[in-house]
PDB file of C-alpha atoms in Angstrom:
ATOM      1  CA  MET C  95      -3.955 -25.204  -9.803  1.00  0.00           C
ATOM      2  CA  LEU C  96      -2.053 -25.818  -6.589  1.00  0.00           C
ATOM      3  CA  PHE C  97       1.293 -27.538  -6.592  1.00  0.00           C
ATOM      4  CA  GLY C  98       1.677 -28.392  -2.925  1.00  0.00           C
ATOM      5  CA  LYS C  99       5.138 -27.600  -1.649  1.00  0.00           C
ATOM      6  CA  LYS C 100       6.838 -27.483  -5.042  1.00  0.00           C
ATOM      7  CA  LYS C 101       9.227 -24.551  -5.171  1.00  0.00           C
ATOM      8  CA  LYS C 102      11.731 -23.105  -7.611  1.00  0.00           C
ATOM      9  CA  ALA C 103      13.604 -19.880  -8.145  1.00  0.00           C
ATOM     10  CA  ALA C 104      12.756 -17.467 -10.942  1.00  0.00           C
ATOM     11  CA  ASP C 105      15.243 -17.343 -13.794  1.00  0.00           C
ATOM     12  CA  TYR C 106      14.738 -13.563 -13.891  1.00  0.00           C
ATOM     13  CA  ILE C 107      12.536 -11.067 -12.109  1.00  0.00           C
ATOM     14  CA  VAL C 108      11.320  -7.929 -13.870  1.00  0.00           C
ATOM     15  CA  ASP C 109      10.115  -5.175 -11.561  1.00  0.00           C
ATOM     16  CA  VAL C 110       7.620  -3.280 -13.710  1.00  0.00           C
ATOM     17  CA  HIS C 111       6.700  -0.680 -11.068  1.00  0.00           C
ATOM     18  CA  CYS C 112       9.443   1.010  -9.076  1.00  0.00           C
ATOM     19  CA  HIS C 113      10.227   4.532  -7.821  1.00  0.00           C
ATOM     20  CA  ILE C 114      13.980   4.095  -7.786  1.00  0.00           C
ATOM     21  CA  LEU C 115      15.199   7.216  -9.577  1.00  0.00           C
ATOM     22  CA  PRO C 116      16.661   9.797  -7.208  1.00  0.00           C
ATOM     23  CA  GLY C 117      14.953  13.057  -6.332  1.00  0.00           C
ATOM     24  CA  ILE C 118      12.162  13.284  -8.923  1.00  0.00           C
ATOM     25  CA  ASP C 119       9.070  12.044  -7.066  1.00  0.00           C
ATOM     26  CA  ASP C 120       8.166  10.635  -3.645  1.00  0.00           C
ATOM     27  CA  GLY C 121      10.515   7.693  -4.163  1.00  0.00           C
ATOM     28  CA  SER C 122      14.281   7.578  -3.689  1.00  0.00           C
ATOM     29  CA  ARG C 123      15.545  10.822  -2.192  1.00  0.00           C
ATOM     30  CA  ASP C 124      19.078  10.756  -3.583  1.00  0.00           C
ATOM     31  CA  MET C 125      21.607   8.611  -5.410  1.00  0.00           C
ATOM     32  CA  SER C 126      22.815   7.049  -2.188  1.00  0.00           C
ATOM     33  CA  GLU C 127      19.333   5.725  -1.481  1.00  0.00           C
ATOM     34  CA  THR C 128      18.928   4.598  -5.087  1.00  0.00           C
ATOM     35  CA  LEU C 129      22.101   2.521  -4.837  1.00  0.00           C
ATOM     36  CA  LYS C 130      20.905   0.954  -1.587  1.00  0.00           C
ATOM     37  CA  MET C 131      17.578   0.108  -3.270  1.00  0.00           C
ATOM     38  CA  LEU C 132      19.422  -1.410  -6.208  1.00  0.00           C
ATOM     39  CA  GLU C 133      21.515  -3.547  -3.878  1.00  0.00           C
ATOM     40  CA  ILE C 134      18.354  -4.802  -2.173  1.00  0.00           C
ATOM     41  CA  ALA C 135      16.775  -5.501  -5.565  1.00  0.00           C
ATOM     42  CA  HIS C 136      19.851  -7.429  -6.691  1.00  0.00           C
ATOM     43  CA  ASN C 137      19.827  -9.508  -3.503  1.00  0.00           C
ATOM     44  CA  GLU C 138      16.135 -10.221  -4.059  1.00  0.00           C
ATOM     45  CA  GLY C 139      16.843 -11.657  -7.506  1.00  0.00           C
ATOM     46  CA  ILE C 140      15.547  -8.701  -9.539  1.00  0.00           C
ATOM     47  CA  THR C 141      17.335  -8.536 -12.883  1.00  0.00           C
ATOM     48  CA  HIS C 142      15.395  -5.847 -14.768  1.00  0.00           C
ATOM     49  CA  ILE C 143      13.626  -2.701 -13.521  1.00  0.00           C
ATOM     50  CA  ILE C 144      11.274  -0.354 -15.311  1.00  0.00           C
ATOM     51  CA  ALA C 145      11.633   2.951 -13.477  1.00  0.00           C
ATOM     52  CA  THR C 146       8.156   4.460 -13.205  1.00  0.00           C
ATOM     53  CA  PRO C 147       8.259   7.911 -11.577  1.00  0.00           C
ATOM     54  CA  HIS C 148       4.881   9.492 -10.923  1.00  0.00           C
ATOM     55  CA  PHE C 149       3.243  11.696 -13.526  1.00  0.00           C
ATOM     56  CA  LYS C 150       0.360  13.745 -12.143  1.00  0.00           C
ATOM     57  CA  SER C 151      -1.474  16.497 -13.991  1.00  0.00           C
ATOM     58  CA  GLY C 152      -0.782  19.913 -12.502  1.00  0.00           C
ATOM     59  CA  HIS C 153       2.332  18.727 -10.671  1.00  0.00           C
ATOM     60  CA  HIS C 154       5.978  19.488 -11.385  1.00  0.00           C
ATOM     61  CA  ASN C 155       6.765  16.271 -13.238  1.00  0.00           C
ATOM     62  CA  ALA C 156      10.195  15.279 -14.479  1.00  0.00           C
ATOM     63  CA  SER C 157      10.356  15.397 -18.262  1.00  0.00           C
ATOM     64  CA  PRO C 158      11.047  12.205 -20.212  1.00  0.00           C
ATOM     65  CA  GLU C 159      14.450  13.698 -21.090  1.00  0.00           C
ATOM     66  CA  LYS C 160      15.236  14.156 -17.397  1.00  0.00           C
ATOM     67  CA  VAL C 161      14.069  10.626 -16.623  1.00  0.00           C
ATOM     68  CA  SER C 162      16.199   9.232 -19.441  1.00  0.00           C
ATOM     69  CA  ALA C 163      19.281  11.085 -18.219  1.00  0.00           C
ATOM     70  CA  LEU C 164      18.738   9.807 -14.675  1.00  0.00           C
ATOM     71  CA  ILE C 165      18.330   6.248 -15.900  1.00  0.00           C
ATOM     72  CA  ASP C 166      21.664   6.518 -17.707  1.00  0.00           C
ATOM     73  CA  GLU C 167      23.284   7.868 -14.546  1.00  0.00           C
ATOM     74  CA  VAL C 168      21.779   5.171 -12.340  1.00  0.00           C
ATOM     75  CA  GLN C 169      22.627   2.441 -14.848  1.00  0.00           C
ATOM     76  CA  GLU C 170      26.260   3.542 -14.876  1.00  0.00           C
ATOM     77  CA  ALA C 171      26.371   3.458 -11.070  1.00  0.00           C
ATOM     78  CA  ALA C 172      24.707   0.026 -10.994  1.00  0.00           C
ATOM     79  CA  ASP C 173      27.212  -1.310 -13.509  1.00  0.00           C
ATOM     80  CA  GLU C 174      30.118   0.043 -11.476  1.00  0.00           C
ATOM     81  CA  CYS C 175      28.762  -1.896  -8.490  1.00  0.00           C
ATOM     82  CA  ASN C 176      28.395  -5.063 -10.603  1.00  0.00           C
ATOM     83  CA  LEU C 177      24.735  -5.409  -9.671  1.00  0.00           C
ATOM     84  CA  GLY C 178      23.676  -6.957 -12.956  1.00  0.00           C
ATOM     85  CA  ILE C 179      20.416  -4.983 -13.189  1.00  0.00           C
ATOM     86  CA  LYS C 180      19.176  -3.411 -16.402  1.00  0.00           C
ATOM     87  CA  LEU C 181      16.988  -0.299 -16.157  1.00  0.00           C
ATOM     88  CA  TYR C 182      14.278   0.904 -18.512  1.00  0.00           C
ATOM     89  CA  GLN C 183      12.075   3.997 -18.717  1.00  0.00           C
ATOM     90  CA  GLY C 184       8.404   4.439 -17.881  1.00  0.00           C
ATOM     91  CA  ASN C 185       5.940   6.480 -15.843  1.00  0.00           C
ATOM     92  CA  GLU C 186       3.200   5.714 -13.364  1.00  0.00           C
ATOM     93  CA  ILE C 187       0.483   8.013 -14.676  1.00  0.00           C
ATOM     94  CA  LEU C 188      -2.382   9.216 -12.507  1.00  0.00           C
ATOM     95  CA  TYR C 189      -5.270   9.208 -14.962  1.00  0.00           C
ATOM     96  CA  HIS C 190      -6.393  12.603 -16.233  1.00  0.00           C
ATOM     97  CA  ASP C 191      -8.291  13.775 -19.304  1.00  0.00           C
ATOM     98  CA  GLU C 192      -5.150  14.770 -21.223  1.00  0.00           C
ATOM     99  CA  LEU C 193      -3.288  11.495 -20.603  1.00  0.00           C
ATOM    100  CA  CYS C 194      -3.358  10.246 -24.188  1.00  0.00           C
ATOM    101  CA  GLU C 195      -2.469  13.679 -25.516  1.00  0.00           C
ATOM    102  CA  GLY C 196       0.525  13.758 -23.187  1.00  0.00           C
ATOM    103  CA  VAL C 197       1.693  10.348 -24.361  1.00  0.00           C
ATOM    104  CA  ASP C 198       1.144  11.337 -28.004  1.00  0.00           C
ATOM    105  CA  SER C 199       3.247  14.470 -27.579  1.00  0.00           C
ATOM    106  CA  GLY C 200       6.035  12.697 -25.726  1.00  0.00           C
ATOM    107  CA  ARG C 201       5.484  14.564 -22.441  1.00  0.00           C
ATOM    108  CA  ILE C 202       4.647  11.282 -20.710  1.00  0.00           C
ATOM    109  CA  SER C 203       6.720   8.107 -20.977  1.00  0.00           C
ATOM    110  CA  ARG C 204       5.370   4.838 -22.268  1.00  0.00           C
ATOM    111  CA  MET C 205       6.744   1.616 -20.821  1.00  0.00           C
ATOM    112  CA  ASN C 206      10.146   1.240 -22.510  1.00  0.00           C
ATOM    113  CA  GLY C 207       8.873   3.040 -25.598  1.00  0.00           C
ATOM    114  CA  THR C 208       6.144   0.449 -26.277  1.00  0.00           C
ATOM    115  CA  ASP C 209       2.423   1.207 -26.572  1.00  0.00           C
ATOM    116  CA  TYR C 210       1.955   0.080 -22.951  1.00  0.00           C
ATOM    117  CA  VAL C 211       1.224   2.680 -20.257  1.00  0.00           C
ATOM    118  CA  LEU C 212       1.121   2.126 -16.490  1.00  0.00           C
ATOM    119  CA  VAL C 213      -1.972   3.925 -15.173  1.00  0.00           C
ATOM    120  CA  GLU C 214      -3.155   4.509 -11.628  1.00  0.00           C
ATOM    121  CA  PHE C 215      -6.348   5.928 -10.171  1.00  0.00           C
ATOM    122  CA  MET C 216      -7.426   7.326  -6.828  1.00  0.00           C
ATOM    123  CA  PRO C 217      -8.453   4.579  -4.368  1.00  0.00           C
ATOM    124  CA  SER C 218     -12.010   5.935  -4.101  1.00  0.00           C
ATOM    125  CA  ASP C 219     -12.636   6.412  -7.843  1.00  0.00           C
ATOM    126  CA  PRO C 220     -15.890   4.706  -8.919  1.00  0.00           C
ATOM    127  CA  TYR C 221     -15.754   1.695 -11.175  1.00  0.00           C
ATOM    128  CA  GLN C 222     -17.518   3.261 -14.131  1.00  0.00           C
ATOM    129  CA  TYR C 223     -15.008   6.126 -14.161  1.00  0.00           C
ATOM    130  CA  ILE C 224     -12.076   3.674 -14.117  1.00  0.00           C
ATOM    131  CA  ARG C 225     -13.637   1.462 -16.769  1.00  0.00           C
ATOM    132  CA  ASN C 226     -14.437   4.377 -19.088  1.00  0.00           C
ATOM    133  CA  SER C 227     -10.953   5.836 -18.639  1.00  0.00           C
ATOM    134  CA  LEU C 228      -9.276   2.539 -19.511  1.00  0.00           C
ATOM    135  CA  ASP C 229     -11.572   2.148 -22.508  1.00  0.00           C
ATOM    136  CA  GLU C 230     -10.585   5.622 -23.713  1.00  0.00           C
ATOM    137  CA  ILE C 231      -6.890   4.793 -23.435  1.00  0.00           C
ATOM    138  CA  MET C 232      -7.397   1.651 -25.499  1.00  0.00           C
ATOM    139  CA  SER C 233      -9.457   3.518 -28.100  1.00  0.00           C
ATOM    140  CA  GLU C 234      -6.463   5.830 -28.622  1.00  0.00           C
ATOM    141  CA  GLY C 235      -4.234   2.880 -29.444  1.00  0.00           C
ATOM    142  CA  TYR C 236      -2.465   2.393 -26.113  1.00  0.00           C
ATOM    143  CA  GLN C 237      -2.382  -0.715 -23.924  1.00  0.00           C
ATOM    144  CA  PRO C 238      -3.146   0.144 -20.300  1.00  0.00           C
ATOM    145  CA  ILE C 239      -1.642  -1.695 -17.361  1.00  0.00           C
ATOM    146  CA  ILE C 240      -3.640  -0.807 -14.262  1.00  0.00           C
ATOM    147  CA  ALA C 241      -1.250  -0.247 -11.354  1.00  0.00           C
ATOM    148  CA  HIS C 242      -1.823  -2.022  -8.008  1.00  0.00           C
ATOM    149  CA  VAL C 243      -5.428  -3.051  -8.747  1.00  0.00           C
ATOM    150  CA  GLU C 244      -5.818  -4.099  -5.113  1.00  0.00           C
ATOM    151  CA  ARG C 245      -5.864  -0.469  -3.978  1.00  0.00           C
ATOM    152  CA  TYR C 246      -9.179   0.436  -5.599  1.00  0.00           C
ATOM    153  CA  GLY C 247     -12.195  -0.086  -3.408  1.00  0.00           C
ATOM    154  CA  CYS C 248     -14.501  -0.720  -6.364  1.00  0.00           C
ATOM    155  CA  MET C 249     -12.318  -3.645  -7.456  1.00  0.00           C
ATOM    156  CA  VAL C 250     -11.870  -5.230  -4.037  1.00  0.00           C
ATOM    157  CA  ASP C 251     -15.581  -4.890  -3.257  1.00  0.00           C
ATOM    158  CA  ASP C 252     -16.611  -6.619  -6.485  1.00  0.00           C
ATOM    159  CA  ILE C 253     -14.107  -8.940  -8.134  1.00  0.00           C
ATOM    160  CA  GLU C 254     -16.361  -9.090 -11.188  1.00  0.00           C
ATOM    161  CA  ASN C 255     -15.155  -5.573 -12.006  1.00  0.00           C
ATOM    162  CA  VAL C 256     -11.586  -6.862 -12.314  1.00  0.00           C
ATOM    163  CA  ARG C 257     -12.766  -9.724 -14.498  1.00  0.00           C
ATOM    164  CA  GLU C 258     -14.578  -7.224 -16.710  1.00  0.00           C
ATOM    165  CA  ILE C 259     -11.614  -4.933 -17.324  1.00  0.00           C
ATOM    166  CA  LYS C 260      -9.395  -7.983 -17.880  1.00  0.00           C
ATOM    167  CA  ASN C 261     -11.832  -9.216 -20.524  1.00  0.00           C
ATOM    168  CA  MET C 262     -11.710  -5.744 -22.117  1.00  0.00           C
ATOM    169  CA  GLY C 263      -7.988  -6.289 -22.639  1.00  0.00           C
ATOM    170  CA  VAL C 264      -6.606  -4.294 -19.722  1.00  0.00           C
ATOM    171  CA  GLU C 265      -3.527  -5.816 -18.087  1.00  0.00           C
ATOM    172  CA  ILE C 266      -3.299  -6.143 -14.319  1.00  0.00           C
ATOM    173  CA  GLN C 267      -0.365  -5.292 -12.037  1.00  0.00           C
ATOM    174  CA  VAL C 268      -0.304  -6.073  -8.319  1.00  0.00           C
ATOM    175  CA  ASN C 269       2.245  -5.351  -5.596  1.00  0.00           C
ATOM    176  CA  ALA C 270       4.343  -8.136  -4.099  1.00  0.00           C
ATOM    177  CA  SER C 271       3.854  -6.805  -0.573  1.00  0.00           C
ATOM    178  CA  SER C 272       0.077  -6.903  -0.986  1.00  0.00           C
ATOM    179  CA  ILE C 273       0.205 -10.572  -2.012  1.00  0.00           C
ATOM    180  CA  LEU C 274       1.948 -11.269   1.290  1.00  0.00           C
ATOM    181  CA  GLY C 275      -0.782  -9.461   3.236  1.00  0.00           C
ATOM    182  CA  ASP C 276       1.002  -6.235   4.122  1.00  0.00           C
ATOM    183  CA  ILE C 277      -2.138  -4.155   3.557  1.00  0.00           C
ATOM    184  CA  GLY C 278      -4.543  -6.577   5.188  1.00  0.00           C
ATOM    185  CA  LYS C 279      -6.007 -10.058   5.126  1.00  0.00           C
ATOM    186  CA  ASP C 280      -8.989  -9.074   2.994  1.00  0.00           C
ATOM    187  CA  ILE C 281      -6.708  -7.740   0.262  1.00  0.00           C
ATOM    188  CA  LYS C 282      -4.575 -10.881   0.522  1.00  0.00           C
ATOM    189  CA  LYS C 283      -7.653 -13.069  -0.025  1.00  0.00           C
ATOM    190  CA  PHE C 284      -8.761 -10.866  -2.932  1.00  0.00           C
ATOM    191  CA  LEU C 285      -5.371 -11.288  -4.602  1.00  0.00           C
ATOM    192  CA  GLN C 286      -5.408 -15.026  -3.986  1.00  0.00           C
ATOM    193  CA  LYS C 287      -8.607 -15.185  -6.040  1.00  0.00           C
ATOM    194  CA  LEU C 288      -7.047 -13.142  -8.850  1.00  0.00           C
ATOM    195  CA  LEU C 289      -3.970 -15.356  -8.870  1.00  0.00           C
ATOM    196  CA  SER C 290      -6.013 -18.557  -8.772  1.00  0.00           C
ATOM    197  CA  GLU C 291      -7.945 -17.361 -11.823  1.00  0.00           C
ATOM    198  CA  GLN C 292      -4.698 -16.221 -13.486  1.00  0.00           C
ATOM    199  CA  ILE C 293      -6.026 -12.680 -13.883  1.00  0.00           C
ATOM    200  CA  VAL C 294      -2.781 -10.977 -12.780  1.00  0.00           C
ATOM    201  CA  ASP C 295      -0.275 -10.093 -15.533  1.00  0.00           C
ATOM    202  CA  TYR C 296       2.594  -8.552 -13.546  1.00  0.00           C
ATOM    203  CA  VAL C 297       3.936  -8.450  -9.999  1.00  0.00           C
ATOM    204  CA  GLY C 298       5.903  -5.316  -9.074  1.00  0.00           C
ATOM    205  CA  THR C 299       7.415  -3.904  -5.907  1.00  0.00           C
ATOM    206  CA  ASP C 300       6.150  -0.298  -6.129  1.00  0.00           C
ATOM    207  CA  SER C 301       9.164   0.420  -3.952  1.00  0.00           C
ATOM    208  CA  HIS C 302       9.974   3.942  -2.760  1.00  0.00           C
ATOM    209  CA  ARG C 303      12.658   3.532  -0.101  1.00  0.00           C
ATOM    210  CA  CYS C 304      15.689   1.530   0.977  1.00  0.00           C
ATOM    211  CA  GLU C 305      14.202   0.884   4.410  1.00  0.00           C
ATOM    212  CA  GLY C 306      10.817   0.369   6.016  1.00  0.00           C
ATOM    213  CA  SER C 307       7.818  -1.194   4.286  1.00  0.00           C
ATOM    214  CA  ARG C 308       8.367   0.108   0.745  1.00  0.00           C
ATOM    215  CA  THR C 309      11.624  -1.526  -0.285  1.00  0.00           C
ATOM    216  CA  PRO C 310      12.205  -3.497  -3.524  1.00  0.00           C
ATOM    217  CA  LYS C 311      11.652  -6.872  -1.887  1.00  0.00           C
ATOM    218  CA  ILE C 312      10.023  -9.647  -3.886  1.00  0.00           C
ATOM    219  CA  GLN C 313      11.776 -12.934  -3.057  1.00  0.00           C
ATOM    220  CA  GLU C 314       9.440 -14.014  -0.269  1.00  0.00           C
ATOM    221  CA  CYS C 315       6.500 -13.310  -2.534  1.00  0.00           C
ATOM    222  CA  ALA C 316       8.097 -15.231  -5.407  1.00  0.00           C
ATOM    223  CA  ASP C 317       8.780 -18.236  -3.175  1.00  0.00           C
ATOM    224  CA  MET C 318       5.167 -18.268  -2.020  1.00  0.00           C
ATOM    225  CA  LEU C 319       3.848 -17.963  -5.576  1.00  0.00           C
ATOM    226  CA  TYR C 320       5.897 -20.930  -6.788  1.00  0.00           C
ATOM    227  CA  LYS C 321       4.707 -22.946  -3.817  1.00  0.00           C
ATOM    228  CA  LYS C 322       0.993 -22.287  -4.440  1.00  0.00           C
ATOM    229  CA  TYR C 323       0.414 -21.671  -8.147  1.00  0.00           C
ATOM    230  CA  ASN C 324       1.148 -23.077 -11.587  1.00  0.00           C
ATOM    231  CA  GLU C 325       4.873 -22.769 -12.256  1.00  0.00           C
ATOM    232  CA  GLN C 326       4.560 -21.494 -15.830  1.00  0.00           C
ATOM    233  CA  TYR C 327       2.037 -18.870 -14.749  1.00  0.00           C
ATOM    234  CA  VAL C 328       4.355 -17.642 -11.999  1.00  0.00           C
ATOM    235  CA  ASP C 329       7.220 -17.447 -14.486  1.00  0.00           C
ATOM    236  CA  ASP C 330       4.957 -15.331 -16.678  1.00  0.00           C
ATOM    237  CA  ILE C 331       3.901 -12.821 -14.024  1.00  0.00           C
ATOM    238  CA  LEU C 332       7.388 -12.447 -12.550  1.00  0.00           C
ATOM    239  CA  TYR C 333       9.228 -11.987 -15.838  1.00  0.00           C
ATOM    240  CA  GLY C 334       7.821 -13.732 -18.898  1.00  0.00           C
ATOM    241  CA  ASN C 335       5.015 -11.297 -19.696  1.00  0.00           C
ATOM    242  CA  ALA C 336       7.271  -8.299 -19.127  1.00  0.00           C
ATOM    243  CA  MET C 337      10.014  -9.753 -21.298  1.00  0.00           C
ATOM    244  CA  ASP C 338       7.616 -10.518 -24.128  1.00  0.00           C
ATOM    245  CA  ARG C 339       5.507  -7.353 -24.022  1.00  0.00           C
ATOM    246  CA  LEU C 340       7.571  -4.571 -22.460  1.00  0.00           C
ATOM    247  CA  LEU C 341      11.272  -5.327 -22.903  1.00  0.00           C
TER     248      LEU C 341
END
C-alpha cells in the first residue's frame, strides 16, 4: 500500500548486517575506522548493530571469542563517545557443508545467541543449491536469514524463487543502498516488488568502510521507505522484526 508523501522517522534502527569490527575481515581496518563508522551510524539514526564478520570455510576466521572481545572493546569506545549504539554478536556465513556443525560446536556465531543465522551464497549459485542449503539449515533447527537476496542472479531473474523460500520460512535481508538503486535500476525495481509484497524482513547496511559507497548509511533509505510503503511494515523491517526475533 502506498502512502503518498507521508513521512516519519524511525523510533530505532537496527543494523542486522555490518562489518564494523576492526581488523578481522574485509570491513573496518582499524579502531579509528570503526569509530568513524559508528559516528556515521549514530548520525544516520542507527541505535543497535549486530556485528557480522565474514565466516568462510577454509579461511582464517576470527573465533567467536575474538569477536566477543572486540565487541566489548568497540562498545566501550562507543560509550566513551556517547554514541548511544548497542552492539551484538553475529557472523555472515558463506554457506558450506559443515555450516550447521560449526554452529553446533560454537565455532560460528549465531545472531545474538539466538537460533537465527545470517547466511550468504555466491552470486552465481543456482537456485536449487540455495534452496536445498536453506532447507538443510532449517532441518537442523536453525532459522536462516538470507543476506542481501538482491545479489543472487537466480533470485533477481525469477522473483518466484524469493517467494518460494519466503514461504518455506526463510527470512529475507536486503541492503539499504540497493533499495536506493546503488547497484542498478533493475535491482531497484526487483526490491520494490519485494517491498510492495512485504517479503523483506530486514534492511541492513552491509557497511565495510567509513568512506566511499559502503558506509553505514540508512537514513535516506528509511525516509524513502516511509514515504512509499505501509508505516507499520517499515517499522518492522527497520527495527521491529530485529527487536522481536534477534535482540
